[in-house]
């Protein structure tokens, strides 16, 4: 991971695909990303459901190879909620597979960690304050992706602390925001099934399945055991403030939109080739009629979208 | 360890009065928090001042009852003092254990007070022997409150592999999501269990008539609608009635609460040390009734008698109960 510096160019990372995409689409996504100049680091791996992992296993080595040959740094992400013995073993295998950095989304991965070996902390680990950040840095954390729930004041403090500790600080910047993880599978539940006997209903929904209220208002989105926001998080209008805070990377979460075009809009904005208004407009055009939100950064309800300058 | 039954009954004390009630009703242990954001039940009118905490711990100890202090939310950056003060004062007052979730606080408590018991809150969502071992290795935690996503078989396996004790919820409100890792409430209201110690806060609960029905809403979202002749349920963000594709119903969870009293024998066999009752926000009457009944069940079980479970239904949310995740079919 590059040595962070307050004045360094803010990097763009692509988070792991959270949804149950057909493996061909998944492979194509990474093949194309290998040539995408706007993206610096790519995370991949199954974060949500270990039942999906076997489908991607063979494609993963190929994807990693292509990305690395394209000059991308690759990190492998663990599951966000590890409970089964099989999942513990798969996590240990991921860690010992070598060749790539590891993104830890469940502290299970650190149970037998060699102190000082570097790792990334993913957005599912509760890093809310300096004490926690310092503890994880002491174990070897080289970067942290902050919980999407944190407001600017917290981001600013933690980015400063990260800089002091010599570690990277990443912020969730685009995509439906993970709000909760469960042992219960909601796709199975609405199909009248249980997780063990599911028929991979989650594969029907490449961006999560919308959940609406009885009044027809878009509320949340489900993705197997994961619950996401209905709105798409989008920090494009406040990139300057994040940069000034010393954030070292912005994370984009993959959806079925043209993510290369989304990443270029972010890169152009970061490089100041376009302004906020134009960047937002471009991303809205790419994504179609979806609602964006950035409320968490302002300490408001996460679903709110604040576009006025700070 | 006192001379009571092997299963320790760990009871909620939302106020000093509730604490006294729980002890009289038969609690082995009570758990409580301070009147601020340092614990995950930060509701108006609830919790303990410093003076009350000190007096209550003395009261409990006089009656051979233990007190665990919950300091289980996550401090904001630059603002850890309220949490550090809560830890320092609890130790000063003689608390039997600190219930913690935040890694930074665990490090603080381990460093400052190595001999004071540290319990891992359900808010840390440690759901397997490896993650539990992580907390034992780095912070010497002596007990884990098990996340409510595990089956009894999984709990039994965990207890065989780990070096510390476990505590399992047996009665009360249920979280369907992994606790301490849920931002549903802050997505809707800006208030979060992790940061503010509240979920689906009353400040955002609205009841309004919609046609011939009464709607319970949380912020901008209608969570549930019922007929005007029925009392409208509280709009807990994940307990509502929603639509998803062609499904219409309780997408996440039915508004039922946990009653695993019938599973106490199995929880005991699975190696659980403590049975935790949820409900610091409940009335004294509720605490009295629940603790009395569970005390009887725990004692009957310890004496080798057949237990009388299922008598608590009228105390449950919507009068519906579930065994939660203890049965694998919940997933």
Coordinates of C-alpha atoms in Angstrom, one line a residue, chain A:
Chain A
X1 CA 0.0 0.0 0.0
X2 CA 1.4 3.4 -0.9
X3 CA 2.7 5.5 2.0
X4 CA 0.0 8.0 2.8
X5 CA 0.6 11.7 2.9
X6 CA -1.8 14.6 3.5
X7 CA -0.9 16.1 0.1
X8 CA -0.8 12.9 -1.9
X9 CA -3.3 12.3 -4.7
X10 CA -6.4 10.6 -3.4
X11 CA -6.6 7.1 -4.7
X12 CA -9.8 5.3 -6.0
X13 CA -10.5 1.8 -5.0
X14 CA -13.1 -0.6 -6.2
X15 CA -14.7 -2.6 -3.4
X16 CA -15.6 -6.3 -3.6
X17 CA -18.8 -7.2 -5.6
X18 CA -21.4 -7.7 -2.9
X19 CA -24.0 -9.3 -5.1
X20 CA -24.5 -12.8 -6.5
X21 CA -23.6 -12.0 -10.1
X22 CA -23.3 -14.8 -12.7
X23 CA -19.6 -15.8 -12.8
X24 CA -19.2 -14.7 -16.4
X25 CA -20.4 -11.2 -15.6
X26 CA -18.1 -11.2 -12.5
X27 CA -15.1 -12.2 -14.6
X28 CA -15.8 -9.7 -17.3
X29 CA -16.1 -7.0 -14.7
X30 CA -12.6 -7.6 -13.4
X31 CA -11.2 -8.2 -16.9
X32 CA -12.4 -4.7 -17.8
X33 CA -11.2 -3.2 -14.6
X34 CA -7.7 -4.4 -15.3
X35 CA -7.5 -1.7 -18.0
X36 CA -9.2 1.1 -16.1
X37 CA -6.7 3.8 -15.3
X38 CA -9.0 5.6 -12.9
X39 CA -8.8 2.7 -10.3
X40 CA -5.7 2.1 -8.2
X41 CA -6.7 -0.8 -5.9
X42 CA -9.2 -3.6 -6.3
X43 CA -10.7 -5.6 -3.5
X44 CA -12.3 -8.9 -4.4
X45 CA -13.7 -11.9 -2.6
X46 CA -17.0 -13.1 -1.2
X47 CA -18.1 -10.8 1.7
X48 CA -21.8 -11.7 2.1
X49 CA -22.5 -15.4 1.8
X50 CA -20.1 -18.4 1.9
X51 CA -22.6 -20.5 -0.2
X52 CA -21.7 -18.3 -3.2
X53 CA -17.9 -18.8 -2.7
X54 CA -17.5 -22.0 -4.7
X55 CA -18.9 -20.4 -7.8
X56 CA -16.2 -17.8 -7.9
X57 CA -13.2 -19.8 -6.7
X58 CA -11.9 -20.8 -10.0
X59 CA -12.5 -17.4 -11.6
X60 CA -10.7 -15.6 -8.8
X61 CA -7.1 -16.6 -9.6
X62 CA -7.6 -15.5 -13.2
X63 CA -9.2 -12.2 -12.1
X64 CA -6.4 -11.5 -9.7
X65 CA -3.7 -12.3 -12.3
X66 CA -5.3 -10.0 -14.9
X67 CA -5.7 -7.1 -12.4
X68 CA -2.1 -7.4 -11.3
X69 CA -0.8 -7.5 -14.8
X70 CA -2.9 -4.3 -15.4
X71 CA -0.9 -2.7 -12.6
X72 CA -3.6 -2.8 -10.0
X73 CA -3.0 -3.6 -6.4
X74 CA -5.3 -6.4 -5.4
X75 CA -6.6 -7.2 -1.9
X76 CA -8.7 -10.3 -1.0
X77 CA -11.7 -9.6 1.2
X78 CA -13.0 -11.9 3.9
X79 CA -16.6 -12.6 4.8
X80 CA -18.3 -9.9 7.0
X81 CA -19.8 -12.4 9.4
X82 CA -18.0 -15.7 10.0
X83 CA -19.9 -18.3 12.0
X84 CA -19.5 -21.8 10.4
X85 CA -16.4 -24.0 10.7
X86 CA -16.3 -24.1 6.9
X87 CA -16.1 -20.3 6.9
X88 CA -13.4 -20.2 9.5
X89 CA -11.3 -22.7 7.4
X90 CA -11.9 -20.7 4.2
X91 CA -10.8 -17.5 5.9
X92 CA -7.6 -19.2 7.1
X93 CA -7.0 -20.5 3.5
X94 CA -7.6 -17.0 2.0
X95 CA -5.0 -15.6 4.4
X96 CA -2.4 -18.3 3.7
X97 CA -3.0 -18.2 -0.1
X98 CA -0.3 -15.5 -0.4
X99 CA 0.4 -13.0 -3.2
X100 CA -2.3 -10.5 -2.2
X101 CA -3.0 -8.3 0.7
X102 CA -6.0 -9.2 2.9
X103 CA -9.0 -7.1 3.8
X104 CA -10.4 -8.1 7.2
X105 CA -14.1 -7.7 7.5
X106 CA -14.5 -9.9 10.6
X107 CA -12.0 -10.0 13.4
X108 CA -12.0 -13.8 13.1
X109 CA -9.4 -13.3 10.4
X110 CA -7.0 -11.8 13.0
X111 CA -7.3 -14.7 15.5
X112 CA -4.1 -16.2 14.5
X113 CA -2.5 -13.2 12.8
X114 CA 1.2 -12.7 13.0
X115 CA 1.6 -9.4 14.8
X116 CA 3.1 -6.8 12.4
X117 CA 1.9 -8.5 9.2
X118 CA 0.0 -5.8 7.2
X119 CA -3.7 -6.0 6.5
X120 CA -6.5 -3.8 5.5
X121 CA -9.5 -3.1 7.8
X122 CA -12.8 -3.2 5.9
X123 CA -15.9 -1.1 6.5
X124 CA -17.6 -3.9 8.5
X125 CA -15.2 -3.5 11.4
X126 CA -16.2 -0.9 14.0
X127 CA -13.4 1.6 13.9
X128 CA -15.1 4.6 15.5
X129 CA -12.2 6.2 17.5
X130 CA -8.5 6.7 17.9
X131 CA -8.1 4.1 20.6
X132 CA -9.5 1.3 18.3
X133 CA -7.5 2.6 15.3
X134 CA -4.3 2.6 17.4
X135 CA -4.9 -0.9 18.6
X136 CA -5.5 -2.3 15.1
X137 CA -2.5 -0.4 13.8
X138 CA -0.4 -2.1 16.5
X139 CA -1.5 -5.4 15.1
X140 CA -0.4 -4.5 11.6
X141 CA -3.3 -2.6 10.0
X142 CA -2.0 -0.7 7.0
X143 CA -5.2 1.0 6.1
X144 CA -8.8 1.3 7.3
X145 CA -12.1 1.8 5.3
X146 CA -14.2 3.7 7.8
X147 CA -17.7 2.6 8.7
X148 CA -20.1 4.4 6.3
X149 CA -22.1 5.7 9.3
X150 CA -19.4 8.1 10.5
X151 CA -19.9 11.9 10.2
X152 CA -17.3 14.3 8.8
X153 CA -16.0 15.3 12.3
X154 CA -15.2 11.6 12.9
X155 CA -13.8 11.1 9.4
X156 CA -11.5 14.2 9.9
X157 CA -10.3 13.0 13.3
X158 CA -9.7 9.5 12.2
X159 CA -8.0 10.5 8.9
X160 CA -5.6 12.7 11.0
X161 CA -5.0 9.9 13.4
X162 CA -4.4 7.4 10.5
X163 CA -1.9 9.8 9.0
X164 CA -0.1 10.1 12.4
X165 CA 0.0 6.2 12.5
X166 CA 1.3 6.0 9.0
X167 CA -1.8 4.1 7.7
X168 CA -4.2 4.8 4.9
X169 CA -7.8 6.0 5.5
X170 CA -10.5 5.1 3.0
X171 CA -14.1 6.4 2.9
X172 CA -17.2 4.6 1.4
X173 CA -18.0 6.9 -1.5
X174 CA -20.4 5.3 -3.9
X175 CA -22.9 2.5 -3.9
X176 CA -25.7 1.1 -1.8
X177 CA -24.5 1.3 1.8
X178 CA -24.2 -1.9 3.9
X179 CA -26.4 -1.2 6.9
X180 CA -26.7 -4.6 8.6
X181 CA -25.6 -8.3 8.3
X182 CA -27.6 -11.2 9.8
X183 CA -27.5 -15.0 10.2
X184 CA -30.9 -15.0 8.5
X185 CA -31.2 -14.8 4.7
X186 CA -33.9 -12.4 3.6
X187 CA -33.9 -13.6 0.0
X188 CA -34.6 -17.2 1.3
X189 CA -37.2 -15.8 3.7
X190 CA -39.2 -14.1 1.1
X191 CA -39.1 -17.2 -1.0
X192 CA -40.4 -19.2 2.0
X193 CA -37.1 -21.0 2.4
X194 CA -34.3 -21.0 4.9
X195 CA -30.6 -20.2 4.2
X196 CA -29.5 -23.8 4.1
X197 CA -32.1 -24.7 1.5
X198 CA -32.1 -21.5 -0.4
X199 CA -32.1 -21.7 -4.2
X200 CA -29.8 -18.8 -4.6
X201 CA -32.7 -16.4 -5.0
X202 CA -30.2 -13.6 -4.4
X203 CA -28.9 -14.2 -8.0
X204 CA -32.1 -12.5 -9.3
X205 CA -31.0 -9.1 -8.1
X206 CA -27.7 -7.7 -9.3
X207 CA -28.0 -4.6 -7.2
X208 CA -30.0 -6.0 -4.3
X209 CA -33.8 -6.4 -4.1
X210 CA -35.7 -3.2 -3.2
X211 CA -37.8 -3.3 -0.1
X212 CA -40.6 -0.7 0.0
X213 CA -43.1 0.4 2.6
X214 CA -46.8 -0.2 2.3
X215 CA -47.0 3.3 0.9
X216 CA -44.7 2.3 -1.9
X217 CA -41.8 4.3 -0.7
X218 CA -38.3 2.8 -1.4
X219 CA -36.9 1.9 2.0
X220 CA -34.0 -0.6 1.9
X221 CA -32.5 -3.3 -0.3
X222 CA -31.8 -6.9 0.6
X223 CA -28.9 -9.0 -0.6
X224 CA -29.1 -12.4 1.0
X225 CA -28.1 -12.0 4.7
X226 CA -27.1 -8.4 4.0
X227 CA -29.4 -5.3 4.3
X228 CA -28.4 -2.2 2.3
X229 CA -29.7 1.3 1.8
X230 CA -32.3 1.8 -0.9
X231 CA -30.4 5.0 -1.9
X232 CA -27.0 5.0 -3.5
X233 CA -24.4 6.6 -1.4
X234 CA -22.5 9.2 -3.4
X235 CA -20.0 11.6 -1.9
X236 CA -19.1 13.3 -5.2
X237 CA -20.3 16.7 -4.1
X238 CA -18.0 16.8 -1.1
X239 CA -14.8 15.3 -2.4
X240 CA -12.8 18.5 -1.6
X241 CA -13.7 18.3 2.1
X242 CA -12.7 14.6 2.2
X243 CA -9.4 15.4 0.5
X244 CA -8.8 18.3 2.9
X245 CA -9.4 15.9 5.8
X246 CA -6.5 13.8 4.6
X247 CA -8.6 10.8 3.4
X248 CA -6.2 8.8 1.2
X249 CA -8.7 6.8 -0.8
X250 CA -12.4 6.8 -1.9
X251 CA -14.1 3.4 -2.2
X252 CA -16.6 2.7 -5.0
X253 CA -18.8 -0.3 -4.5
X254 CA -19.7 -2.2 -7.7
X255 CA -23.2 -2.2 -9.1
X256 CA -24.6 -3.1 -12.5
X257 CA -24.0 0.4 -13.8
X258 CA -20.9 1.2 -15.9
X259 CA -18.5 1.4 -13.0
X260 CA -15.7 2.4 -15.3
X261 CA -17.6 5.6 -16.2
X262 CA -18.4 6.2 -12.5
X263 CA -14.8 5.8 -11.6
X264 CA -13.8 8.2 -14.3
X265 CA -16.2 10.8 -13.1
X266 CA -14.7 10.5 -9.6
X267 CA -11.1 10.7 -11.0
X268 CA -11.9 13.7 -13.1
X269 CA -13.5 15.4 -10.1
X270 CA -10.5 14.5 -7.9
X271 CA -8.1 15.8 -10.5
X272 CA -10.2 19.0 -10.7
X273 CA -10.9 18.6 -14.4
X274 CA -14.6 19.0 -13.7
X275 CA -16.6 20.6 -10.9
X276 CA -19.1 19.0 -8.5
X277 CA -22.2 19.9 -10.4
X278 CA -20.9 18.3 -13.6
X279 CA -19.6 15.2 -11.8
X280 CA -22.9 14.6 -10.1
X281 CA -24.7 15.1 -13.4
X282 CA -22.5 12.6 -15.1
X283 CA -23.0 10.0 -12.4
X284 CA -26.8 10.5 -12.5
X285 CA -26.8 10.0 -16.2
X286 CA -24.7 6.8 -15.8
X287 CA -27.0 5.4 -13.1
X288 CA -30.3 6.4 -14.4
X289 CA -33.2 7.3 -12.1
X290 CA -31.8 6.3 -8.7
X291 CA -31.6 8.4 -5.5
X292 CA -28.3 9.4 -4.1
X293 CA -27.5 10.0 -0.4
X294 CA -24.7 11.3 1.7
X295 CA -26.5 12.0 5.0
X296 CA -24.3 10.0 7.2
X297 CA -21.4 12.4 6.5
X298 CA -23.5 15.3 7.9
X299 CA -24.6 13.5 11.0
X300 CA -28.1 13.3 9.5
X301 CA -30.3 10.4 8.5
X302 CA -28.2 8.4 6.1
X303 CA -30.9 8.7 3.4
X304 CA -30.5 12.4 3.1
X305 CA -28.7 14.1 0.3
X306 CA -26.9 17.3 1.0
X307 CA -25.6 19.0 -2.2
X308 CA -24.9 22.5 -1.0
X309 CA -21.2 23.3 -0.4
X310 CA -19.9 23.1 3.2

